[in-house]
mmCIF file of C-alpha atoms and ligand atoms in Angstrom:
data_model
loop_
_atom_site.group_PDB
_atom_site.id
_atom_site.type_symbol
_atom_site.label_atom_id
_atom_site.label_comp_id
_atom_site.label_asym_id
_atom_site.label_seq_id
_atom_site.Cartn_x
_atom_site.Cartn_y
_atom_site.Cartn_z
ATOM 1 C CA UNK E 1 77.664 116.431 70.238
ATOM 2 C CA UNK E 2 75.289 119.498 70.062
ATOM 3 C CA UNK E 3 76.594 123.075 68.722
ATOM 4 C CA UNK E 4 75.717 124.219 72.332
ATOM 5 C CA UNK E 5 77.817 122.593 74.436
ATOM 6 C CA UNK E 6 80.631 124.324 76.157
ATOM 7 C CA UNK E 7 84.046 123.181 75.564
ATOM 8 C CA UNK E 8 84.175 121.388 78.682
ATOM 9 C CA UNK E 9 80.800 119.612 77.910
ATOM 10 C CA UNK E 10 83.196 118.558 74.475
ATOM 11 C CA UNK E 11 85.839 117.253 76.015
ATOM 12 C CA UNK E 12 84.837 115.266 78.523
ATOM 13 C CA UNK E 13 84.368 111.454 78.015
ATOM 14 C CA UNK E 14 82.566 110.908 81.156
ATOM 15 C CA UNK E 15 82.893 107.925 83.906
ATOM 16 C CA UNK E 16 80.656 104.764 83.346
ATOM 17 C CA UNK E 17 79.506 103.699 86.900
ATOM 18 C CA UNK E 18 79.248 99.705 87.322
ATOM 19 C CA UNK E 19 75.567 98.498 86.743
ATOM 20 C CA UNK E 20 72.743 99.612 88.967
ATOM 21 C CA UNK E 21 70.061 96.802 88.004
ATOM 22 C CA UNK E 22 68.602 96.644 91.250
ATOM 23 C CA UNK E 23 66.314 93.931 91.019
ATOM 24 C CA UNK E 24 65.754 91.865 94.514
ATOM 25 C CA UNK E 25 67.201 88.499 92.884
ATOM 26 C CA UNK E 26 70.294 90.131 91.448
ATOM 27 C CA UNK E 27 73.252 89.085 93.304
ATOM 28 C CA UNK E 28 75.015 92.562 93.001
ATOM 29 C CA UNK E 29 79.124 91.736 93.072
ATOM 30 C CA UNK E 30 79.727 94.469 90.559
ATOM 31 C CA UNK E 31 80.258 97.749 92.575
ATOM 32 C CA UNK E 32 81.815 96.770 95.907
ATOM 33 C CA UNK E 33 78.746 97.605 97.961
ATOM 34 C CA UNK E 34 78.918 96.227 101.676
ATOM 35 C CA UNK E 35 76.596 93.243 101.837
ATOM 36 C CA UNK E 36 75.648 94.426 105.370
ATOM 37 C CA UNK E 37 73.460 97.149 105.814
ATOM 38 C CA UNK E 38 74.374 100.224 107.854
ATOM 39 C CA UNK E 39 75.097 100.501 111.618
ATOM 40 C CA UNK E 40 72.222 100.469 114.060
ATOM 41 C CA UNK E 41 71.644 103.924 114.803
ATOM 42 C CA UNK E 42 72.324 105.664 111.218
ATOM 43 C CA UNK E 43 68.290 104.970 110.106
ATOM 44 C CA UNK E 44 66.880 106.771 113.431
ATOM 45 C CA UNK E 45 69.700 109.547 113.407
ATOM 46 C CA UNK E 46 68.628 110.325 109.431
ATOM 47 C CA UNK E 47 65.026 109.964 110.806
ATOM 48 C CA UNK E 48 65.749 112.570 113.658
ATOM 49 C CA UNK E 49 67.623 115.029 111.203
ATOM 50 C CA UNK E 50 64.333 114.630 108.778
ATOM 51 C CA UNK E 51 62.566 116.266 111.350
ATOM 52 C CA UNK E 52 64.569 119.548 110.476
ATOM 53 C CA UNK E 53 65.086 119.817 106.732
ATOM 54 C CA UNK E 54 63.239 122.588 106.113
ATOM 55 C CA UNK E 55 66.270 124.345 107.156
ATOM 56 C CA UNK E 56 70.211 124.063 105.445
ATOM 57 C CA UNK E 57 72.165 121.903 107.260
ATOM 58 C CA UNK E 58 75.507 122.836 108.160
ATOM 59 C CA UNK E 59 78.149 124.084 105.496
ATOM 60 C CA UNK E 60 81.023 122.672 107.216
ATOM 61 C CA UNK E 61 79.650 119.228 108.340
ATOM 62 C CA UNK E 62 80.981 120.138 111.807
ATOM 63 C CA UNK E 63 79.559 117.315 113.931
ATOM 64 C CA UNK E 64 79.824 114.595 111.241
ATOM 65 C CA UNK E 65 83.951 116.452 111.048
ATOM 66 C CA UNK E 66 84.211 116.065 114.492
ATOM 67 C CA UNK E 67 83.050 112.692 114.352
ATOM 68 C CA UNK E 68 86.163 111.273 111.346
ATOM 69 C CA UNK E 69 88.439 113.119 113.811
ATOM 70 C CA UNK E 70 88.088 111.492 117.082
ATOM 71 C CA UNK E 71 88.130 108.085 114.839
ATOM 72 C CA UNK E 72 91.110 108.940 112.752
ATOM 73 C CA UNK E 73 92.753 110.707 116.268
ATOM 74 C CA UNK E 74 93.110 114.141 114.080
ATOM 75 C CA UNK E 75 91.346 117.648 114.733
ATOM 76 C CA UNK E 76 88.463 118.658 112.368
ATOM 77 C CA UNK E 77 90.504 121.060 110.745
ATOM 78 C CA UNK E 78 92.536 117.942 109.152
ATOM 79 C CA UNK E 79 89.177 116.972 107.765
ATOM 80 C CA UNK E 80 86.863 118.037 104.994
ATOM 81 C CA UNK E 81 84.020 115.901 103.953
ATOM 82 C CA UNK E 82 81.593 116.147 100.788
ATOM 83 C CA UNK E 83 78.948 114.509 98.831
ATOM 84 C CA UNK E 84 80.988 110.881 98.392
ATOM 85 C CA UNK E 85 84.343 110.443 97.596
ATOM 86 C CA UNK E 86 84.141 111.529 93.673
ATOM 87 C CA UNK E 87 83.343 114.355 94.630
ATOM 88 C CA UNK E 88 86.058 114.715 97.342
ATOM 89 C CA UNK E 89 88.698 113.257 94.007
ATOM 90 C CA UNK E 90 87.132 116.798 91.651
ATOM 91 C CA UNK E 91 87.534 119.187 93.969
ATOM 92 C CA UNK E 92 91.427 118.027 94.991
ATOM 93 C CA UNK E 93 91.823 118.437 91.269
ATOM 94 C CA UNK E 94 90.559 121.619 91.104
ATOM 95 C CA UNK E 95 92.219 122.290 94.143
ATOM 96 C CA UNK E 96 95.647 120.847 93.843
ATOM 97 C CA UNK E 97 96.268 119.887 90.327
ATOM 98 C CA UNK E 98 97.183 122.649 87.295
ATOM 99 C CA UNK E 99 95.815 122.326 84.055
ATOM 100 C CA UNK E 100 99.190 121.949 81.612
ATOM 101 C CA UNK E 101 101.126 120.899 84.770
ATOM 102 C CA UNK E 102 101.831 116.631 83.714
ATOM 103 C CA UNK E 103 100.377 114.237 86.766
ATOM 104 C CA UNK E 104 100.827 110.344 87.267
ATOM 105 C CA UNK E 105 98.660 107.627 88.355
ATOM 106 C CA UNK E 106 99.148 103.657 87.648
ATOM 107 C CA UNK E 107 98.095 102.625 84.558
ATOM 108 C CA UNK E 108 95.922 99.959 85.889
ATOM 109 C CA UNK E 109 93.769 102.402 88.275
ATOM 110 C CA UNK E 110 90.571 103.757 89.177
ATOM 111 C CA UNK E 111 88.821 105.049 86.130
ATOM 112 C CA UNK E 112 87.869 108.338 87.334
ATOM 113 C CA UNK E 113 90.833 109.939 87.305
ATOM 114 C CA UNK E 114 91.622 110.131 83.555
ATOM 115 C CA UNK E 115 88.191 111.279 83.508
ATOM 116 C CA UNK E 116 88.453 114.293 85.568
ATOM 117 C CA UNK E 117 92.152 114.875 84.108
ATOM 118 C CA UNK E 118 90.159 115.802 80.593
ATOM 119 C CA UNK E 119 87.055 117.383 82.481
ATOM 120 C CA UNK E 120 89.381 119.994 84.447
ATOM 121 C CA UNK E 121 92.371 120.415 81.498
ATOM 122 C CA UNK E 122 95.164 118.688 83.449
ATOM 123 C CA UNK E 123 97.449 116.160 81.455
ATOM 124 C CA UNK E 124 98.453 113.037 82.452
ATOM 125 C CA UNK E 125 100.948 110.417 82.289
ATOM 126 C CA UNK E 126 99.509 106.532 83.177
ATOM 127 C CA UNK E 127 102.570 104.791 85.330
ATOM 128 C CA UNK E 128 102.808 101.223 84.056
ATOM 129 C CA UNK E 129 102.632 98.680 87.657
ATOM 130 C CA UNK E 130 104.905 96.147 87.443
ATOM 131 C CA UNK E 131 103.957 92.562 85.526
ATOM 132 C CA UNK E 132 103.121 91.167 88.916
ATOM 133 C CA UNK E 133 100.676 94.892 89.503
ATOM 134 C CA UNK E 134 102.088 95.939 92.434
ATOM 135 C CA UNK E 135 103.101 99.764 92.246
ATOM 136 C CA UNK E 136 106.949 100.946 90.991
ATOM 137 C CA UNK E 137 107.015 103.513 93.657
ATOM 138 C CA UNK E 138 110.172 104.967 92.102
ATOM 139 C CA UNK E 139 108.671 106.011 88.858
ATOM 140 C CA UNK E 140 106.137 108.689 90.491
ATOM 141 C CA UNK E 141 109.055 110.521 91.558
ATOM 142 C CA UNK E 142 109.464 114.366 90.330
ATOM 143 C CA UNK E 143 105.846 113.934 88.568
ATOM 144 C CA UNK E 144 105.159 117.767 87.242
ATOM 145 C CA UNK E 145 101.919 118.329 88.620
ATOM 146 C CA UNK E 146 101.017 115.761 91.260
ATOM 147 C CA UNK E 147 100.417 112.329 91.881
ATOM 148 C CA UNK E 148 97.265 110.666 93.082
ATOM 149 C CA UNK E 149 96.619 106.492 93.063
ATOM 150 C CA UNK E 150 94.172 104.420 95.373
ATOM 151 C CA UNK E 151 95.083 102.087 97.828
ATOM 152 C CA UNK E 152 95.173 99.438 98.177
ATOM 153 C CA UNK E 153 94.673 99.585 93.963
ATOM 154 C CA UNK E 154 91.720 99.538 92.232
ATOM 155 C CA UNK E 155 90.464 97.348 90.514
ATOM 156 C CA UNK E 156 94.019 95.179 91.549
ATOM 157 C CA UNK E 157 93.190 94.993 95.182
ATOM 158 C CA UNK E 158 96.959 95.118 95.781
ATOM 159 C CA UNK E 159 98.131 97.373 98.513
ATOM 160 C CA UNK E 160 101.352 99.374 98.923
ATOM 161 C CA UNK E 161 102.705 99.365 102.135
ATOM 162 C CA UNK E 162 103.188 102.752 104.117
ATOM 163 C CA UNK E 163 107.096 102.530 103.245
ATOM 164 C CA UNK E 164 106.291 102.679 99.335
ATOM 165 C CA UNK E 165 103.674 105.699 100.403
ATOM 166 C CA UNK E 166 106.191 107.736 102.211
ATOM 167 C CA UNK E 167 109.099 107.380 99.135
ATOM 168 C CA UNK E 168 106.201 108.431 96.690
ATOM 169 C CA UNK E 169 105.783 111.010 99.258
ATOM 170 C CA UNK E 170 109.172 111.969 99.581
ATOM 171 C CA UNK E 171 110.048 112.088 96.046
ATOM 172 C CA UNK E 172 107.624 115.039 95.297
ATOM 173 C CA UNK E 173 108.391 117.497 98.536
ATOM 174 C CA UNK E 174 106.451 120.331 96.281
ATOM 175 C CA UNK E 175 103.230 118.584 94.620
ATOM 176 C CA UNK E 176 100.150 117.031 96.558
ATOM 177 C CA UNK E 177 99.857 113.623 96.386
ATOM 178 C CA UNK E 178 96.484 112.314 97.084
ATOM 179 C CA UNK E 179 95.892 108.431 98.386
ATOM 180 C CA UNK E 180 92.613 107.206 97.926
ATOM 181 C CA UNK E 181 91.727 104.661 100.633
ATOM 182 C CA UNK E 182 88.534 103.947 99.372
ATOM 183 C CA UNK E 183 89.405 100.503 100.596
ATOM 184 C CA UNK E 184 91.686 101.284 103.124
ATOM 185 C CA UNK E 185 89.584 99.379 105.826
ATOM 186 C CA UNK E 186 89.947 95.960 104.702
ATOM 187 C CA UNK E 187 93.679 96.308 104.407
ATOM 188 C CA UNK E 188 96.539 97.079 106.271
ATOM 189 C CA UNK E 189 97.942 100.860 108.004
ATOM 190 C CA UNK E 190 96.671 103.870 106.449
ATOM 191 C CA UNK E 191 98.731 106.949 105.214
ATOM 192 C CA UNK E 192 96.538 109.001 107.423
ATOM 193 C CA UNK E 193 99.717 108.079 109.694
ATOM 194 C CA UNK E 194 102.000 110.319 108.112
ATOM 195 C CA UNK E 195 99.904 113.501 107.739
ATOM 196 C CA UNK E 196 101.951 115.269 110.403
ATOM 197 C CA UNK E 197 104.974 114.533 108.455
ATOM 198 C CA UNK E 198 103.708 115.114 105.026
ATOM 199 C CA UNK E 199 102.297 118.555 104.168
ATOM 200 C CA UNK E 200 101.753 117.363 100.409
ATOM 201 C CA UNK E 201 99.902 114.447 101.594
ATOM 202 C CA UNK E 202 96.202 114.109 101.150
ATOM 203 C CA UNK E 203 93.795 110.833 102.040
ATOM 204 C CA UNK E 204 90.735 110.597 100.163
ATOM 205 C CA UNK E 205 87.897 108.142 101.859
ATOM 206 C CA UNK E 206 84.729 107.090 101.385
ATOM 207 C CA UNK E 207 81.846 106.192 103.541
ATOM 208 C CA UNK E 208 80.550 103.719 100.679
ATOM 209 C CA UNK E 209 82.197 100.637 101.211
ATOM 210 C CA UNK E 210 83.455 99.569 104.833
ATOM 211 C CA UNK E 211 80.578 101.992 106.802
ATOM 212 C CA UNK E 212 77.817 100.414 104.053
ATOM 213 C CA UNK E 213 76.456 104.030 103.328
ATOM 214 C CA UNK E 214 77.303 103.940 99.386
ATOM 215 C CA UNK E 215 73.334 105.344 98.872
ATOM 216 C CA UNK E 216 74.137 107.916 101.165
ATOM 217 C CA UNK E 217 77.006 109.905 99.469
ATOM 218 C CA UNK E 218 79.323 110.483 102.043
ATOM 219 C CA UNK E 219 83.261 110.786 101.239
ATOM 220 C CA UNK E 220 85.975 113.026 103.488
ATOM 221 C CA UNK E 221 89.611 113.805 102.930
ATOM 222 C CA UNK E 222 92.140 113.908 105.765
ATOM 223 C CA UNK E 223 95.533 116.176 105.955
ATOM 224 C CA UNK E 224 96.866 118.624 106.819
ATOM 225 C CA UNK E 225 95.159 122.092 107.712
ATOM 226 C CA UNK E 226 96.411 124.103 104.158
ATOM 227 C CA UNK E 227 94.865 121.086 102.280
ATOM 228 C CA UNK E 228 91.606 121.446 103.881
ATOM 229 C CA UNK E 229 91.414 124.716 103.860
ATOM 230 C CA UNK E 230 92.512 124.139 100.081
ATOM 231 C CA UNK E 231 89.576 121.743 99.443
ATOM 232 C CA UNK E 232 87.154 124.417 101.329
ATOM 233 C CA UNK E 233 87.465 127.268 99.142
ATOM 234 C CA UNK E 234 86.692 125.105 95.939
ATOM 235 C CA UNK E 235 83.572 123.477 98.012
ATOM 236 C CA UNK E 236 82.177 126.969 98.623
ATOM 237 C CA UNK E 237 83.042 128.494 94.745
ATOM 238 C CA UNK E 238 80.731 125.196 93.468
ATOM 239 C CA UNK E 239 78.401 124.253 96.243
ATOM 240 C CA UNK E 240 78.028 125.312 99.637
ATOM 241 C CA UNK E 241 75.743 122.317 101.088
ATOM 242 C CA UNK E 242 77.257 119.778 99.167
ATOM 243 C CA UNK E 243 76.170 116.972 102.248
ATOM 244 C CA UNK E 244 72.995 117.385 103.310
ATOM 245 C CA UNK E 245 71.438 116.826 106.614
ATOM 246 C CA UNK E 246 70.517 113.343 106.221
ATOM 247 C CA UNK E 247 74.058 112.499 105.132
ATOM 248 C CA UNK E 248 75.785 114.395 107.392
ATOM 249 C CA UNK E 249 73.681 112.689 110.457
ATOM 250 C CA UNK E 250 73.526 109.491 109.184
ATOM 251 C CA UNK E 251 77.298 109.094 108.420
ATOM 252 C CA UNK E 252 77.923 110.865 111.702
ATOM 253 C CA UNK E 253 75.877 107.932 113.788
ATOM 254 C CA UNK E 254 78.453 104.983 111.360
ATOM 255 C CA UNK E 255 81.420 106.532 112.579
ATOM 256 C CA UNK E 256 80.085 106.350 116.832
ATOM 257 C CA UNK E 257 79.423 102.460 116.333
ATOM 258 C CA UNK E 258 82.728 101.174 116.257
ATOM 259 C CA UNK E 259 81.532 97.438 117.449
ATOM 260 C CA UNK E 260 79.634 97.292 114.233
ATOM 261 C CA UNK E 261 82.402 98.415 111.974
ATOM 262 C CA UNK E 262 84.846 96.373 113.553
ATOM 263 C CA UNK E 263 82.152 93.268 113.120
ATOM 264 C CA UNK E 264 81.567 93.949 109.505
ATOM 265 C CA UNK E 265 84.564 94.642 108.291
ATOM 266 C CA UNK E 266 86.183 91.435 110.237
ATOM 267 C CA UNK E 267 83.165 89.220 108.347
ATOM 268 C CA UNK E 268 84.029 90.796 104.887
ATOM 269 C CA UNK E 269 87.890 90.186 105.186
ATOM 270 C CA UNK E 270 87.361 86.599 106.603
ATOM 271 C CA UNK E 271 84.717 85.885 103.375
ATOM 272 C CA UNK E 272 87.554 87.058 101.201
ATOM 273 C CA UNK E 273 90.460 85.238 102.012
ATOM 274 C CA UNK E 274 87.695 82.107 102.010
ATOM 275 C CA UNK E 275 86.595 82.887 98.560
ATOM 276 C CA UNK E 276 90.339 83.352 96.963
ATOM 277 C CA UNK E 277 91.334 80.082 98.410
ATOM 278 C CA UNK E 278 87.836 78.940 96.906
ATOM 279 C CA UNK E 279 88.435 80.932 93.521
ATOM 280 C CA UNK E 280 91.639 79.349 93.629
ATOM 281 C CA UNK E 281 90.681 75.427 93.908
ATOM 282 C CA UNK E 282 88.697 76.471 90.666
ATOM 283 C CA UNK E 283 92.011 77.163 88.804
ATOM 284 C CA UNK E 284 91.711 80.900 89.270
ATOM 285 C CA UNK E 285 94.670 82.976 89.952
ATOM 286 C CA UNK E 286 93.845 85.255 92.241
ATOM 287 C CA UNK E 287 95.652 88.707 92.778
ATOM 288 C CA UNK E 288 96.216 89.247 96.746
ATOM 289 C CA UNK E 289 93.677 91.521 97.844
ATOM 290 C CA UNK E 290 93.712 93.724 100.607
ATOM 291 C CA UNK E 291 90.026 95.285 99.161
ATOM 292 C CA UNK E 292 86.629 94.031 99.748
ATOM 293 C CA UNK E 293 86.613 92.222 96.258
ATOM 294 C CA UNK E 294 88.608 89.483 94.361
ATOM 295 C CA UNK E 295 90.786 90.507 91.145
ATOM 296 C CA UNK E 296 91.042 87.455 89.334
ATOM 297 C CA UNK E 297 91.690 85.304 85.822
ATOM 298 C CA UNK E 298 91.019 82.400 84.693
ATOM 299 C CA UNK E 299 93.356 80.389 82.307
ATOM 300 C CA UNK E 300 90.684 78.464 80.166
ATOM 301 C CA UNK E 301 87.694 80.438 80.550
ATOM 302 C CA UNK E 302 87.228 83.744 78.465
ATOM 303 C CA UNK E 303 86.225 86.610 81.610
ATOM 304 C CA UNK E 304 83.842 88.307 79.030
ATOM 305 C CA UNK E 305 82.083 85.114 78.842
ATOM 306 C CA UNK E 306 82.350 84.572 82.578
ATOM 307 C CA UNK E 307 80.842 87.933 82.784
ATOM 308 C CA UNK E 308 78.162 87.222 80.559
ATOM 309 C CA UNK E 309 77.218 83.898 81.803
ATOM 310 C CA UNK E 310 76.807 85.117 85.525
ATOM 311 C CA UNK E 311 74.479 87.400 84.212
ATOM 312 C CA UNK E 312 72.613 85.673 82.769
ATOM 313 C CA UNK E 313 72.158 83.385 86.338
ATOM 314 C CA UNK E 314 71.632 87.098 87.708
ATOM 315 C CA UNK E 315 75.106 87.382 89.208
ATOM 316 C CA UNK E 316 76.649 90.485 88.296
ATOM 317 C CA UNK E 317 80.359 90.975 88.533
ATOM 318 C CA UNK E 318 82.377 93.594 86.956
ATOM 319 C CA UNK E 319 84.784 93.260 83.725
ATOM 320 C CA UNK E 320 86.753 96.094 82.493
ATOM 321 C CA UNK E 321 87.147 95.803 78.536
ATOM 322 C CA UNK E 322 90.812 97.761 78.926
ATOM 323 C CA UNK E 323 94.493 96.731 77.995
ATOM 324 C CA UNK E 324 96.332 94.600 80.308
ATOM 325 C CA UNK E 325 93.317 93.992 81.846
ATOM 326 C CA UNK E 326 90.673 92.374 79.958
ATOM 327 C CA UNK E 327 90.753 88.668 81.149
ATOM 328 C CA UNK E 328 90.279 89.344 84.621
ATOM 329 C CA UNK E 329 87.232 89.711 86.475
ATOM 330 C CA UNK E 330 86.673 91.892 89.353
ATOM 331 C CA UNK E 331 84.262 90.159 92.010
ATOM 332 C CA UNK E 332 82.843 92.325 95.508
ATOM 333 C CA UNK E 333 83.079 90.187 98.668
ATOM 334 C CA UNK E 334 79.070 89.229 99.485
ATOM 335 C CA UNK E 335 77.887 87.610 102.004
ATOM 336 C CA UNK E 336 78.287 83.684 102.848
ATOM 337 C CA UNK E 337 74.834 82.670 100.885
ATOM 338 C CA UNK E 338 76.178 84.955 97.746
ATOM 339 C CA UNK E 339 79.482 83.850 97.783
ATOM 340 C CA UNK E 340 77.893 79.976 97.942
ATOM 341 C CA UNK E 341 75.658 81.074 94.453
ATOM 342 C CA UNK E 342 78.560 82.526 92.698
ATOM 343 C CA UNK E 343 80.863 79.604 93.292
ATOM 344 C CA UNK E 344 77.855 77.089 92.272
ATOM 345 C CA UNK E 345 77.289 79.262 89.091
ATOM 346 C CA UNK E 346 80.842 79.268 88.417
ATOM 347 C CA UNK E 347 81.570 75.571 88.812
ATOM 348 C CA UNK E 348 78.270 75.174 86.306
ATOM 349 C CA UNK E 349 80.012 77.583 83.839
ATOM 350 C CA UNK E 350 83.330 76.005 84.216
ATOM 351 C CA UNK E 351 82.388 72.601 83.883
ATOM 352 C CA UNK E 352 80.621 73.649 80.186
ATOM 353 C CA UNK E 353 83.691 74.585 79.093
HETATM 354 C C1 PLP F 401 89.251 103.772 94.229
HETATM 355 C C2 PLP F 401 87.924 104.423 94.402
HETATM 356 N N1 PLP F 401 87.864 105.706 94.763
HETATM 357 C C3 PLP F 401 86.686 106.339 94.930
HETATM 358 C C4 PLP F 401 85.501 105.688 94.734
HETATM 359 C C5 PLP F 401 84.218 106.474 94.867
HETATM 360 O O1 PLP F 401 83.517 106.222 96.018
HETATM 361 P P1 PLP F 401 82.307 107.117 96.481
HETATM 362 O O2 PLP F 401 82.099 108.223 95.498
HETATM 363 O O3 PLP F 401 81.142 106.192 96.561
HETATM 364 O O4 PLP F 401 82.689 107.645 97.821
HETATM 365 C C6 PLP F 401 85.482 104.352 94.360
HETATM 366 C C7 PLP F 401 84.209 103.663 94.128
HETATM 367 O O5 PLP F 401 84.093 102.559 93.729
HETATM 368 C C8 PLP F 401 86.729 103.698 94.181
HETATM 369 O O6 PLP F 401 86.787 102.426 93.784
#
């Protein structure tokens, strides 16, 4: 603490990203990266836009906006898109969320929002999932200020479907509810359906995990036109240019190769339901995912020590230290020849027990 911070430098307790040791014989299962690299086309359109960045690119992200709408069949003025999703999540809390006005997210949940609650003043009130961790849609009813949760959850990998979504939805006519889909892709509809029902909805995505462009910072929100417009005038009080050229051309170039999106995706989602069953026949339990990783425990084996022992092969896989949480292990879908290590490491562990 230094005597010249502000009191918003104070009071924050800020987010700790998963580990970036990026060493070539790291087997990285700790972030839910895509194993695949990006779409042919995305390295020679960010070469092309090099070519011009001695000048700003453009505020809006028009072409890249026009791109997210023919995919998602919306008009670009039901899309914004900024410098990855987290940044997307602060400004629709700056934008839609009161400071002394009460929201609700699960208590099992991505980790950013309680961070951003205390960074921007707004209170919050964690909704406990059910024992099984699927969402009790009925308790985000009526919440004061808002609602916002991911799914499918993070780090659960459980998704809600679109029914639970619309009575959240429906329950709070006069508050913004924000759906992050980070994960959306490996799972099943997304609420992007209902935006022309829903003028409190907003869908928060990111270009990190099913487009493989996590290095390039690339995250968008779809709803409708108010939202946007909403998210806009935050985005140009804070940073005008807040995706640069390189992003905006290179995430542009993902979203025209639908082949190779379809491709990937399709490979990740078949490795994961192979590697639960697989997790499984090691005595796992499993939580049904609908993500590109595996949420799971094991009933003999300590997951700190799991943790710790993968590491130490050079595995890395992700354990949150939290209540309700703490004996599960959170493991990103890799490909075939990772998944192959990990289960070989894991028998090895298992087998010292
Ligand atoms: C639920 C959820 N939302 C948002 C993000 C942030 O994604 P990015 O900032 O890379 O777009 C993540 C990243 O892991 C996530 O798990």
């Amino acid at each position: 603490m230094s005597r010249f911070w502000s009191e918003m430098a104070r009071r924050t307790e800020p987010y700790v990203p998963g580990e970036q040791l990026n060493r070539m014989e790291i087997i990285k299962l700790n972030t839910n990266e895509n194993p695949y690299p990006p779409a042919p086309g995305v390295t020679e359109a960010i070469r092309d836009a090099a070519e011009n960045l001695r000048l700003y690119p453009s505020p809006t992200a028009d072409s890249l906006r026009e791109a997210i709408a023919e995919t998602e069949n919306l008009v670009p003025d039901q899309v914004f898109a900024a410098n990855g999703s987290d940044e997307v999540l602060a400004f629709s809390f700056m934008a839609f969320f009161n400071p002394g006005k009460v929201i609700r997210f699960p208590d099992v949940s991505y980790s950013f929002y309680p961070v951003y609650s205390n960074l921007f003043g707004v209170p919050f009130e964690e909704v406990p999932l059910r024992a099984d961790f699927t969402l009790d849609t009925e308790a985000f009813s009526e919440a004061e200020g808002g609602v916002i949760l991911p799914n499918p959850n993070a780090p659960t990998g459980i998704y809600e479907p679109l029914d639970g979504i619309r009575s959240i939805l429906e329950g709070n006519p006069d508050r913004v509810v924000i759906i992050d889909e980070a994960y959306i892709d490996f799972a099943g509809p997304s609420a992007a359906k209902l935006i022309s029902e829903f003028d409190n909805l907003l869908v928060i995505r990111t270009t990190s995990k099913s487009r493989s462009l996590a290095g390039l910072r690339v995250g968008y929100a779809l709803g409708q036109p108010e939202l946007i417009e909403g998210l806009v005038r935050i985005k140009d009080s804070f940073n005008s240019y807040t995706t640069d050229r390189l992003a905006q051309a290179g995430a542009e170039a993902a979203f025209r190769n639908v082949d190779y999106f379809e491709e990937t995706t399709g490979k990740i989602i078949a490795a994961r339901d192979r590697s639960a069953t697989h997790l499984a026949e090691l005595g796992f339990t499993v939580l049904p995912s609908s993500a590109n990783f595996l949420f799971c425990t094991h009933p003999e084996a300590d997951a700190e020590r799991l943790y710790t022992e993968l590491k130490s092969r050079n595995i890395l896989v992700r354990h949150f230290g939290k209540p309700r949480i703490k004996d599960y292990l959170r493991i990103t879908v890799g490909t075939e020849e990772q998944m192959a290590k990990l289960f070989g490491a894991l028998e090895d562990i298992l087998n010292q027990n």
